[in-house]
Coordinates of C-alpha atoms and ligand atoms in Angstrom, one line a residue:
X1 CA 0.0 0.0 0.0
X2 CA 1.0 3.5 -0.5
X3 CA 1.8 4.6 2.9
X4 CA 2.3 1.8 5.0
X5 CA 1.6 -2.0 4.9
X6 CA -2.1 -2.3 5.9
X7 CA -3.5 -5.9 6.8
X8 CA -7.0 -5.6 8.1
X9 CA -9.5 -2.9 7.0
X10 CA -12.4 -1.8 9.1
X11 CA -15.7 -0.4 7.1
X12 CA -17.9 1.2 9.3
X13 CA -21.7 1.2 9.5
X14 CA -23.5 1.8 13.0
X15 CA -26.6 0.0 11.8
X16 CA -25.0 -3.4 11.8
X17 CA -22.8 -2.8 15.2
X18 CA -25.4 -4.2 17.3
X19 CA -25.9 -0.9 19.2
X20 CA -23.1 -0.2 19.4
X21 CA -22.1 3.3 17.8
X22 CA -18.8 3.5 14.9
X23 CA -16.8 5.3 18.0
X24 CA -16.9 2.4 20.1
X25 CA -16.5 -0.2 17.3
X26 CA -13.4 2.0 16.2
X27 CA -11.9 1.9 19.3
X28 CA -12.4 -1.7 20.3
X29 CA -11.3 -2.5 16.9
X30 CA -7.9 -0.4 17.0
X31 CA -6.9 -1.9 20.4
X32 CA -7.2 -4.9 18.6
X33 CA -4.6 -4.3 15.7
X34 CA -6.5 -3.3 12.9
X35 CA -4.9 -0.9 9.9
X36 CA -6.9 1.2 8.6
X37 CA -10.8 2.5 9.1
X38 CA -13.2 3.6 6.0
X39 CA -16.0 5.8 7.0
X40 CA -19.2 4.4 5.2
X41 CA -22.7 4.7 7.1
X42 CA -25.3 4.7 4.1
X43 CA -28.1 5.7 6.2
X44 CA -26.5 8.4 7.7
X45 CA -26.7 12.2 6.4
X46 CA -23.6 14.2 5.1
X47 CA -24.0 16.4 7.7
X48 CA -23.9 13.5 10.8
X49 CA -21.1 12.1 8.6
X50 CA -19.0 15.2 8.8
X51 CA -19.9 15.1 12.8
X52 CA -18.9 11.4 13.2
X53 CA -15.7 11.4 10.9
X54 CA -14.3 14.6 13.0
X55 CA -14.2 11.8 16.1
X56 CA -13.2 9.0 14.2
X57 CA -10.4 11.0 12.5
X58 CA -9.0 11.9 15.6
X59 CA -8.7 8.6 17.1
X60 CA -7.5 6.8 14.0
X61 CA -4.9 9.8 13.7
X62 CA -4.1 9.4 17.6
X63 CA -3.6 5.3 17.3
X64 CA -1.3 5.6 13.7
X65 CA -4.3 4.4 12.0
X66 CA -5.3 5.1 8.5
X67 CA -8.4 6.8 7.4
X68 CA -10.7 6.6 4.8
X69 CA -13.6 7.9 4.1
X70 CA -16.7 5.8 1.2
X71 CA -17.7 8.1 -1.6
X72 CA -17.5 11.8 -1.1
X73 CA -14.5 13.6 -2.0
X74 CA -15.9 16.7 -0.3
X75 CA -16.2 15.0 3.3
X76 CA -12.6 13.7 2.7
X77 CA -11.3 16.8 1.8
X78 CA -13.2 18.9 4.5
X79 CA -12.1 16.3 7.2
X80 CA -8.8 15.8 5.9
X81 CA -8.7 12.1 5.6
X82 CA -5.6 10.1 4.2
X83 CA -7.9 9.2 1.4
X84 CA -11.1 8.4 -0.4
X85 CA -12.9 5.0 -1.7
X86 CA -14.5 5.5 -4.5
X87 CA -16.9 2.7 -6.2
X88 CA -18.2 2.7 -10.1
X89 CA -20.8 5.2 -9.3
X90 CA -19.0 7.7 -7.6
X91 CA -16.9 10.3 -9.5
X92 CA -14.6 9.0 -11.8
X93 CA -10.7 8.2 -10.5
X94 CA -9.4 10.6 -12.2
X95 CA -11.2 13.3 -11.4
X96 CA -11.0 11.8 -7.6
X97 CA -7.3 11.8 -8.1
X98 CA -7.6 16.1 -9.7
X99 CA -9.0 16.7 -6.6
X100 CA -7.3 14.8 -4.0
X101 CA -3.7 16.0 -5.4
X102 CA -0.8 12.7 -4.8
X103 CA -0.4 12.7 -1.3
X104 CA -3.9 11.0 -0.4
X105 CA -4.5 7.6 -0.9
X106 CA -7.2 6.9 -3.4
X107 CA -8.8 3.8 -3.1
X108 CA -11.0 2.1 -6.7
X109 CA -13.6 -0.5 -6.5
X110 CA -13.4 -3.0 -9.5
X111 CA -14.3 -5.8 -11.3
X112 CA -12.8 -6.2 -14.4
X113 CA -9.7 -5.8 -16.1
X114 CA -11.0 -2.8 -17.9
X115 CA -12.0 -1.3 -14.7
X116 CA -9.1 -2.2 -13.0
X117 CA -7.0 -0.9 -16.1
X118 CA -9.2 2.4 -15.8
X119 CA -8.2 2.8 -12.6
X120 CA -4.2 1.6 -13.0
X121 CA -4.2 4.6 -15.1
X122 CA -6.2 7.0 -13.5
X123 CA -3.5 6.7 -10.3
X124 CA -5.5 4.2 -7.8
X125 CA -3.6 3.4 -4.9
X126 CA -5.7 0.2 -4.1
X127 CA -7.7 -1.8 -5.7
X128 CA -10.8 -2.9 -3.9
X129 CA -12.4 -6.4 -5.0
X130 CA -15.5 -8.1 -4.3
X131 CA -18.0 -9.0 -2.9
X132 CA -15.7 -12.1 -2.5
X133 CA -18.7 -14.3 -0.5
X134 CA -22.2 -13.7 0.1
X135 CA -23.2 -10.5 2.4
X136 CA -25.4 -9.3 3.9
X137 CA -24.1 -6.2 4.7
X138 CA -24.5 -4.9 1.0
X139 CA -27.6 -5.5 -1.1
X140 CA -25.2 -6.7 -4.4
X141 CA -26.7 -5.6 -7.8
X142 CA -25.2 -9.0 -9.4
X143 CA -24.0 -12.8 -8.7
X144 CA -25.3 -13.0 -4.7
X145 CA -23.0 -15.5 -4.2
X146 CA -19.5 -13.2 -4.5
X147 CA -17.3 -13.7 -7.1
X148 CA -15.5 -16.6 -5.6
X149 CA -12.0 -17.1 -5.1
X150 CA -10.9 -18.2 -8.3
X151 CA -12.0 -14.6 -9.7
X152 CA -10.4 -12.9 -6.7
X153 CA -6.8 -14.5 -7.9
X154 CA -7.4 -13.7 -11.6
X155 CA -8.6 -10.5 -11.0
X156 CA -5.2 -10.1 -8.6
X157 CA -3.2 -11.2 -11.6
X158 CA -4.2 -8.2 -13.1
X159 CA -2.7 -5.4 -11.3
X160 CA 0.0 -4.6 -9.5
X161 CA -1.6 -2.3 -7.1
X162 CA -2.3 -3.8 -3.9
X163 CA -5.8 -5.9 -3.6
X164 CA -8.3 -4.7 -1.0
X165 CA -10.7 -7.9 -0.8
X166 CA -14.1 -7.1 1.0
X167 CA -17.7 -8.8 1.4
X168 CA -18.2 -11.8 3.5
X169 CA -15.1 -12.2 5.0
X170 CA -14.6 -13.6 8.1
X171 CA -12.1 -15.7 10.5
X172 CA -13.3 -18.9 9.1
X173 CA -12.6 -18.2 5.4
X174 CA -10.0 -15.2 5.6
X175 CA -7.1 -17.5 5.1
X176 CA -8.3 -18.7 2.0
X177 CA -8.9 -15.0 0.6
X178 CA -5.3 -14.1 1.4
X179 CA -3.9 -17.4 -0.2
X180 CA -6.0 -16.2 -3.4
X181 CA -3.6 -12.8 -3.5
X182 CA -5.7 -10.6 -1.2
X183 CA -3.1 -8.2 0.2
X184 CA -5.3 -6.4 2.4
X185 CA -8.8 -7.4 4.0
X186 CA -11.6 -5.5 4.7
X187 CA -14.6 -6.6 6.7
X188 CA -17.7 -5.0 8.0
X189 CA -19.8 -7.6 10.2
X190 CA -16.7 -9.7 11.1
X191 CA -16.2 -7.2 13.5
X192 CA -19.2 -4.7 13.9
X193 CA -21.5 -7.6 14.8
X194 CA -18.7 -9.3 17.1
X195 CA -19.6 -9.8 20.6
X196 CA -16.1 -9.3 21.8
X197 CA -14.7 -6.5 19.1
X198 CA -11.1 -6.0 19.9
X199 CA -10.8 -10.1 20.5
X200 CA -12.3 -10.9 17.4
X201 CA -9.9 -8.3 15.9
X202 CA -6.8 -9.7 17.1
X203 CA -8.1 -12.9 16.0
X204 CA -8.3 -11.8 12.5
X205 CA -5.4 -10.2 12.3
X206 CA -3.3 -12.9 13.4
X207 CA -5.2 -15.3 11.1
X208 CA -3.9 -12.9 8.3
X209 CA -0.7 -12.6 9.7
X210 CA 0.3 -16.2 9.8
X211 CA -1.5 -16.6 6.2
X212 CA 0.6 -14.1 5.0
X213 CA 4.0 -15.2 6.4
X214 CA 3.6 -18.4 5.7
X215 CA 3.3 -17.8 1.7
X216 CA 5.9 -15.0 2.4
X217 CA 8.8 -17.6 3.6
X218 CA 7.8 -19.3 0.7
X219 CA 8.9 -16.9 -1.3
X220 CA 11.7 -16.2 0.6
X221 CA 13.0 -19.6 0.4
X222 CA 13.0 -19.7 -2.9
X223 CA 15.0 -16.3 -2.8
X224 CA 17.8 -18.1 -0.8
X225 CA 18.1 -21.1 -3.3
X226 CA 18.6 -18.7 -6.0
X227 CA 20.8 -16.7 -3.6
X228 CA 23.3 -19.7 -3.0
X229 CA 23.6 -20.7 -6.5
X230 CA 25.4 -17.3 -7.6
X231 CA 29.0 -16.8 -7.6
X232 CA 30.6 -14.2 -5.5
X233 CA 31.2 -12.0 -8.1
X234 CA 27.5 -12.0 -9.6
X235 CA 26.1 -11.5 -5.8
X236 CA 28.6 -8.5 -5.5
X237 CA 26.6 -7.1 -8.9
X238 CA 23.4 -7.8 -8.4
X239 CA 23.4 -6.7 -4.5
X240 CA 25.3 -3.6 -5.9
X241 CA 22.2 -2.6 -8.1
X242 CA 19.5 -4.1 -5.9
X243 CA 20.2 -4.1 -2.6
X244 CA 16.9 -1.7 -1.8
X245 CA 14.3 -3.7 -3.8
X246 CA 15.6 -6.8 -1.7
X247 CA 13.5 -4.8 0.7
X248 CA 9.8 -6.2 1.1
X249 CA 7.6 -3.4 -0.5
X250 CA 5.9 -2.2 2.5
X251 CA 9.4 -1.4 3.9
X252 CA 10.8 -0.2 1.0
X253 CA 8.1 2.5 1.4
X254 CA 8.6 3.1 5.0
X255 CA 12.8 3.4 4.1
X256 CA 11.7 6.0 1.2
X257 CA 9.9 8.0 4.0
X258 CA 12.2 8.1 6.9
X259 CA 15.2 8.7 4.4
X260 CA 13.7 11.7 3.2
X261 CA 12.4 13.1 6.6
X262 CA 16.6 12.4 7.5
X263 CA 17.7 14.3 5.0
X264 CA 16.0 17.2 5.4
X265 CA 15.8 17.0 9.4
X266 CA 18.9 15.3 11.3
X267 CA 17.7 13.8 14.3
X268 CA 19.6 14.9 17.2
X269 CA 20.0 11.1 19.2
X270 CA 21.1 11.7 22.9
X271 CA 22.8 8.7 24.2
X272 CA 23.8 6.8 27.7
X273 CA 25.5 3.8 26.4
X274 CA 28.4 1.8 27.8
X275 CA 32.1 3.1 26.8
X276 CA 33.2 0.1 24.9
X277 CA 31.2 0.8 22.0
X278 CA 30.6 4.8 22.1
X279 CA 32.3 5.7 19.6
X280 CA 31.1 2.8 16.8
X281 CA 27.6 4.2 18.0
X282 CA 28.5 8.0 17.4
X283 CA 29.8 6.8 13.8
X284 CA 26.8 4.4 12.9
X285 CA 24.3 7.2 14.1
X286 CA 25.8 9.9 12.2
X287 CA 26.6 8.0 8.9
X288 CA 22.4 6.9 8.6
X289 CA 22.0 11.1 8.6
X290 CA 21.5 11.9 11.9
X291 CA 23.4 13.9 14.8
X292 CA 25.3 11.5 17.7
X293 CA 25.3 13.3 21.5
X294 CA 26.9 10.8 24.1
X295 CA 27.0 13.4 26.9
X296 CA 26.3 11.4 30.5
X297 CA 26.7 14.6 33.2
X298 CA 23.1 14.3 34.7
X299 CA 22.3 17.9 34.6
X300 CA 23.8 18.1 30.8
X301 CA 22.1 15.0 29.8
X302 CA 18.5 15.7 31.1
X303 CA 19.4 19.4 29.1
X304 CA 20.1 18.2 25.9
X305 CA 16.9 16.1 25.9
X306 CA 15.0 19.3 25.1
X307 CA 16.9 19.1 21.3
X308 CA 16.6 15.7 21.3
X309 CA 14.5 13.7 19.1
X310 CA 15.0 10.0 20.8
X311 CA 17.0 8.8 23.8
X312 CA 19.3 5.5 24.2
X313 CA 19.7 4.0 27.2
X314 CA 22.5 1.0 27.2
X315 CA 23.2 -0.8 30.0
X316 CA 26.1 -2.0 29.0
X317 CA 28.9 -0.9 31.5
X318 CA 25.9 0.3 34.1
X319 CA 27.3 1.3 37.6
X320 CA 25.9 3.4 40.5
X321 CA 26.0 7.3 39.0
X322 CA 25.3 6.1 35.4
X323 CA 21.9 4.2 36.3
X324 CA 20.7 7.2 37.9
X325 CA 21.1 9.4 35.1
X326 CA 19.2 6.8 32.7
X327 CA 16.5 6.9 34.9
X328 CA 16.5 10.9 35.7
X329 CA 16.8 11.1 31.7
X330 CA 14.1 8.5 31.0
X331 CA 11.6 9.9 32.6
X332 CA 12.2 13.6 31.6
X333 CA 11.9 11.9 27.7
X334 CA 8.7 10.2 28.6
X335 CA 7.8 13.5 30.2
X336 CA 8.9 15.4 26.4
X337 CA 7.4 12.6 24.6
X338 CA 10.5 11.6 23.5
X339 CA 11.1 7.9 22.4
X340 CA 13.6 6.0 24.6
X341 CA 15.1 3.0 22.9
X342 CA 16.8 0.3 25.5
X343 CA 19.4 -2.6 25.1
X344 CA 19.3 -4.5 28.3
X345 CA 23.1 -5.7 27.5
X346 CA 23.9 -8.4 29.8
X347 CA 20.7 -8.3 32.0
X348 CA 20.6 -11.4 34.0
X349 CA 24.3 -11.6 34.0
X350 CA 24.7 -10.3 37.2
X351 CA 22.1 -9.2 40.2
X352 CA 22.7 -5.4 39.9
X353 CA 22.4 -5.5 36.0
X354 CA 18.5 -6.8 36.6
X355 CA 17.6 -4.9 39.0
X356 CA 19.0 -2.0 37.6
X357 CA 16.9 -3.1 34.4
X358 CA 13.4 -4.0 35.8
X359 CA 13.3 -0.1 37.6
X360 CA 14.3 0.9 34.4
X361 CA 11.3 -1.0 33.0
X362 CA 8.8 0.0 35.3
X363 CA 9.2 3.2 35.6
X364 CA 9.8 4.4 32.1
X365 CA 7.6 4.4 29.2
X366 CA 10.0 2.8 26.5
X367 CA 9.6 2.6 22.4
X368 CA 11.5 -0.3 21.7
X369 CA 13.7 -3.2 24.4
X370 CA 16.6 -4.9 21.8
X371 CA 18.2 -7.6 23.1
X372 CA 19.8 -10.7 22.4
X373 CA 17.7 -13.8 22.8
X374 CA 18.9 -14.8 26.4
X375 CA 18.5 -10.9 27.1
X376 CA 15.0 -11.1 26.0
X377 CA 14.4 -14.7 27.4
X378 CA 15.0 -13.5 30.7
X379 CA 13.1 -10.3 30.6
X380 CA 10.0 -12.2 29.5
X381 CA 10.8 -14.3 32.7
X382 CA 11.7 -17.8 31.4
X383 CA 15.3 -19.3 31.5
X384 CA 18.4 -18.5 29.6
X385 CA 21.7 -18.7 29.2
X386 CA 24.5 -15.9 29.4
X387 CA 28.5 -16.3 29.5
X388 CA 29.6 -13.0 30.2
X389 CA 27.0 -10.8 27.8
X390 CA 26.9 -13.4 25.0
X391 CA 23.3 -15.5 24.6
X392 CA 24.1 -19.2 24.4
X393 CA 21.8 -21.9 24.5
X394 CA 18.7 -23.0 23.1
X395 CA 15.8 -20.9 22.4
X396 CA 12.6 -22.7 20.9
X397 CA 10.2 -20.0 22.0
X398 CA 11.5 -16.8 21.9
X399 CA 8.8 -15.7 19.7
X400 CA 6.4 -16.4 22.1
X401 CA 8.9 -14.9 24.9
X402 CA 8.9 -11.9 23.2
X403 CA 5.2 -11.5 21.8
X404 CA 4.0 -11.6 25.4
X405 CA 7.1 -9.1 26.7
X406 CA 5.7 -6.7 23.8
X407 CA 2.3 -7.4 24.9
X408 CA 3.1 -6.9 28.5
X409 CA 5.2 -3.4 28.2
X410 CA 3.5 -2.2 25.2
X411 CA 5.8 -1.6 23.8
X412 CA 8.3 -3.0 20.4
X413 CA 10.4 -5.9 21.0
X414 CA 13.7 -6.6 18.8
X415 CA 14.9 -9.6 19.4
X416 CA 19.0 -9.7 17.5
X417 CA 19.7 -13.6 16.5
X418 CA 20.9 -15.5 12.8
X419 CA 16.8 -15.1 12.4
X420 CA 15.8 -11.8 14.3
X421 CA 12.4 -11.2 15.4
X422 CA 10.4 -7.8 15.7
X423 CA 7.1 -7.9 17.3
X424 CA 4.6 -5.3 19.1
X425 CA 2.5 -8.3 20.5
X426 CA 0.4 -8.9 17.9
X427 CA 2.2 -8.6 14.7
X428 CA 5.5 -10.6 14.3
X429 CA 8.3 -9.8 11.5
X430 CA 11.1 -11.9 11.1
X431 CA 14.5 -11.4 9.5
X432 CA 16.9 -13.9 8.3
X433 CA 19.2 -12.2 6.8
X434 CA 23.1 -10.3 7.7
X435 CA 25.9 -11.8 7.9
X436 CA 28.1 -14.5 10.4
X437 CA 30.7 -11.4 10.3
X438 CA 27.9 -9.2 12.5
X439 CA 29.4 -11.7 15.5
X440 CA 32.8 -11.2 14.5
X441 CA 32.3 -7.3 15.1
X442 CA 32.1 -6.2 19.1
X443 CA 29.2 -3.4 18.8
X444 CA 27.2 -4.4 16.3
X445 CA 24.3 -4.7 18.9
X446 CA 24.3 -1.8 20.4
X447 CA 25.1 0.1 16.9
X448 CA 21.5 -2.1 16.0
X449 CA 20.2 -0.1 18.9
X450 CA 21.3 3.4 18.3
X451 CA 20.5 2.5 14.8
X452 CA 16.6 1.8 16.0
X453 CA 16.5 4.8 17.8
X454 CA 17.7 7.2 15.0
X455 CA 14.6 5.9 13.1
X456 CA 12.3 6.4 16.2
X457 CA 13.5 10.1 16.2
X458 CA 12.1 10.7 12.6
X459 CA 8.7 11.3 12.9
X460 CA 7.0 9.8 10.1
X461 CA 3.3 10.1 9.6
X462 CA 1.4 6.7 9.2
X463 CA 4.1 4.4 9.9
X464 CA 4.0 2.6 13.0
X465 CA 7.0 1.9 15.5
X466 CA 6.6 -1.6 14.5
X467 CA 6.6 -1.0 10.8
X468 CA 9.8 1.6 11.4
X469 CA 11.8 -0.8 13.4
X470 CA 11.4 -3.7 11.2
X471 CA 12.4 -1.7 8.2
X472 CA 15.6 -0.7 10.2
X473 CA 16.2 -4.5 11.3
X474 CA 16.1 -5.6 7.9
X475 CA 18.0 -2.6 6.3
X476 CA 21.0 -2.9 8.8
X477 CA 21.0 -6.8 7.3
X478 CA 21.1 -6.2 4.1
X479 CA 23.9 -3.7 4.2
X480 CA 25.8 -5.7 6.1
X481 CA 25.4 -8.5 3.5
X482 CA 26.5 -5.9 1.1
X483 CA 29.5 -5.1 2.9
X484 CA 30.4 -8.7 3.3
X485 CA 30.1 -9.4 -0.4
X486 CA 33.4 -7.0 -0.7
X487 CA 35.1 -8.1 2.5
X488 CA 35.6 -11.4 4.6
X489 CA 37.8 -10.0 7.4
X490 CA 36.4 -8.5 10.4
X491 CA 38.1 -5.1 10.9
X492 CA 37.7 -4.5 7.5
X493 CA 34.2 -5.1 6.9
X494 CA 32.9 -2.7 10.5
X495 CA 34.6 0.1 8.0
X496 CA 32.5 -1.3 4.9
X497 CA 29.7 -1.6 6.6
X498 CA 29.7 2.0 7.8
X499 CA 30.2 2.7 4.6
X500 CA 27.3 1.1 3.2
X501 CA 24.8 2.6 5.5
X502 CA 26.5 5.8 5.0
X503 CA 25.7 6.1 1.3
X504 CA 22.5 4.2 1.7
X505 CA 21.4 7.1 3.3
X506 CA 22.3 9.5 0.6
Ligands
LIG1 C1 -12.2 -1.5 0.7 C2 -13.5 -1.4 0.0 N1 -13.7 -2.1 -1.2 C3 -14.8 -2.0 -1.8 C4 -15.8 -1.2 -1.3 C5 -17.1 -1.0 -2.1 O1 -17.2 0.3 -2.6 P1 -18.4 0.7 -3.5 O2 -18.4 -0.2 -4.7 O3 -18.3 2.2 -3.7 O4 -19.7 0.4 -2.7 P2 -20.2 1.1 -1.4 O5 -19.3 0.7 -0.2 O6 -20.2 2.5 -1.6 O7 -21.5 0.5 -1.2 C6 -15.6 -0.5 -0.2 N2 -16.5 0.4 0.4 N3 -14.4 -0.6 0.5
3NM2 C1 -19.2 -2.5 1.6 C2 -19.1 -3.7 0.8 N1 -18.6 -3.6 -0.5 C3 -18.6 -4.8 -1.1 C4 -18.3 -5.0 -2.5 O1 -18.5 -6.0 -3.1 O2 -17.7 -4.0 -3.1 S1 -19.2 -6.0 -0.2 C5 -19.4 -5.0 1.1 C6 -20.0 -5.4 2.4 C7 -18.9 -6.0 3.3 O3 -19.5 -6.3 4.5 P1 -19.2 -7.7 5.2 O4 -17.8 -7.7 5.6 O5 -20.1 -7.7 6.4 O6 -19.6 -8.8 4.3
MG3 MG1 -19.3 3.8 -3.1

């Protein structure tokens, strides 16, 4: 999708919420993961339209929610909505698109390949297709029993806009729309007649979810075979050339976004990190386009948070005086609303290193916790191993470790492993890709973290922590891959690889 990677779709109408009115239904339905909201209510006048879509804007625009608004230009434009739906009765696209300018997101019902074409050229940024089952949400005008799935993936085949599926869609058949090619789905009475809304969203979601990532790894798989069967020298080509497209599109986009806003705006990143790998941290933050401050005086630290734009704290050579400043300076960021970004290096290693961590933890609000897998194993309260700040050991259900962490803090959760894992407790991204010369390197961690937190310092409308941090996560990868395409030696390659993100960010 245009702006950000949307999953599940919520179409309002009050008259089929049981009720309940579209403000509660939003709400529920936000605290239970959903990506976007369309304003529809038929029976509703423009005027009580207008009313309801000045709430529901605000708490979609509160929750980094997208939102759309069925039919009318005008009311989109007058409550400045990220976008319109239009269907084959409304105005035509391309006057839609006149009017609306590039920036909003303009959304085209269709159902055949001259319609989609029609709308292709007109500049759709979705395609929405259906009614995929029967509904009775919608009185349809033809074929009562949707169009089916076999439609659904040749009318996919057509486009290379995203595909919006809608009508009749529900947690017992939504796998089977996304393994047609749905990208996106949108639902009315799945959740506006649910008895439990925000349960039956999560539900949804993670049905979609775990559709989706399991054709996904497919793909990727097939990726890596490729992958393994060039030679050195073509890789070094290829990744020369492609390295961004290796990034999944919704990413891509997010990466296009936050390396503009860098460009324009360096992010000034106030750290407290340990003093082995300071300096790598300065370099890493300043060569993505941002500006590095490792001051740790507690008066000067909890100053230079007023021209800060996110905050690390890094536990990694924590003693008496240095705690206290992390936790003077946390709070006076959660008090700014600026986003603090924690590596709990070593927790569990030693007594005062946890304690020292859980205060941390409950007393500040914190963006994103990256740790290693024992790091995060521990935190989420289930054994683990540590020599010395190193995770070893066996973890089978770190996922699951760090879903519930995620869930429990509220917060995002990066776990940094051969296969990392990013995860706000509902949605999960993983990423298998870098390279074994990231372990041969001390400070690639906590460059990860400062790394995270220059992208948390961007403020970027419409793209979620979650959807940020996994575009970082899989963008420090990838350039690390690239580095070690040209170089095999450690020392070498932490001077590549700074170089790499360096010009990636040009
Ligand atoms: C996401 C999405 N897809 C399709 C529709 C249907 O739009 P339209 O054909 O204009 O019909 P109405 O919703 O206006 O009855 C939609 N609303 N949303
Ligand atoms: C609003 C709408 N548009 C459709 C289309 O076919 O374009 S079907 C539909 C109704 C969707 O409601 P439910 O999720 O309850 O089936
Ligand atoms: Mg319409």
């Amino acid at each position: 999708m245009k702006k950000s990677n949307w999953d599940l779709y919520l179409v309002t109408e009050a008259e089929l919420s049981r009720g309940r009115d579209s403000i509660e239904v939003v709400k529920a339905a936000i605290a239970g993961g959903i990506d976007a909201v369309q304003l529809r209510e038929k029976n509703m006048s423009l005027r009580e339209r207008f009313k309801l879509g000045q709430q529901l804007k605000k708490i979609c625009q509160k929750a980094g929610v997208i939102f759309i608004v069925n039919d009318r230009i005008d009311l989109a434009l007058a409550l400045e909505a990220d976008g319109v739906h239009l269907g084959q009765s409304d105005l035509p696209a391309l006057t839609a698109r006149q009017l609306l300018g590039s920036d909003q997101i303009l959304g085209i019902s269709a159902h055949t390949r001259e319609e989609i074409a029609a709308a292709e050229s007109a500049g759709a940024d979705y395609i929405g297709i259906g009614a995929i089952f029967p509904t009775k949400s919608k009185k349809l005008t033809e074929n009562n029993n949707g169009i089916g799935l076999k439609k659904l993936a040749e009318l996919k085949k057509m486009t290379q806009l995203p595909v919006v599926a809608i009508g009749g869609i529900n947690e017992s058949n939504v796998g089977s729309v996304i393994k047609a090619g749905a990208d996106t789905i949108a639902v009315i009475s799945a959740l506006t007649r649910a008895d439990d809304i925000k349960q039956a969203s999560q539900k949804l979601k993670n049905t979609i979810l775990s559709t989706s990532s399991d054709s996904s790894s497919a793909k990727f798989n097939l990726k890596e075979k490729n992958f393994k069967n060039e030679t050195k020298a073509e890789l070094a080509i290829n990744m020369q050339h492609n390295t961004l497209l290796e990034l999944p599109t919704n990413l891509a986009d997010c990466w296009q976004i936050l390396k503009n806003s860098l460009s324009k705006n360096s992010p000034l990143i106030q750290h407290l990190t340990n003093n082995v790998t300071i300096n790598d941290c300065a370099n890493v933050t300043l060569n993505w386009g941002a500006l590095p401050v490792m001051t740790s005086g507690e008066r000067d630290s909890v100053e230079m948070l007023e021209s800060a734009s996110a905050l690390v704290l890094n536990i990694g050579s924590i003693d008496k005086r240095s705690f206290k400043v992390m936790l003077k300076s946390g709070k006076k960021a959660n008090q700014l609303g600026i986003p603090i970004v924690l590596d709990p290096v070593g927790v569990g290693a030693t007594e005062y290193r946890t304690c020292a961590i859980q205060k941390l933890i409950t007393e500040l609000d914190l963006a994103i916790i990256k740790g290693n897998q024992a790091e995060i194993s521990i935190l989420a309260g289930q054994q683990a191993e540590l020599k010395g700040v190193e995770s070893i050991g066996e973890y089978q259900h770190i996922e699951e470790a760090a879903k519930k962490l995620a869930a429990q803090l509220r917060t995002i959760i990066v776990v940094s492993a051969a296969e990392d894992i990013i995860t706000d407790g509902i949605q999960v991204q993983r990423v298998k890709r870098g390279d074994q010369l990231l372990g041969q390197v001390v400070g690639t961690g906590c460059m990860l973290t400062s790394s995270l937190a220059v992208m948390m310092g961007v403020k970027v409308k419409n793209n979620s922590n979650f959807i940020k941090a996994a575009t970082l996560v899989y963008l420090y990868s990838l350039l690390a891959e690239k580095a070690a395409v040209k170089i095999d030696t450690p020392a070498k390659f932490k001077q590549e690889f700074f170089d790499q993100i360096f010009l990636c960010s040009q």
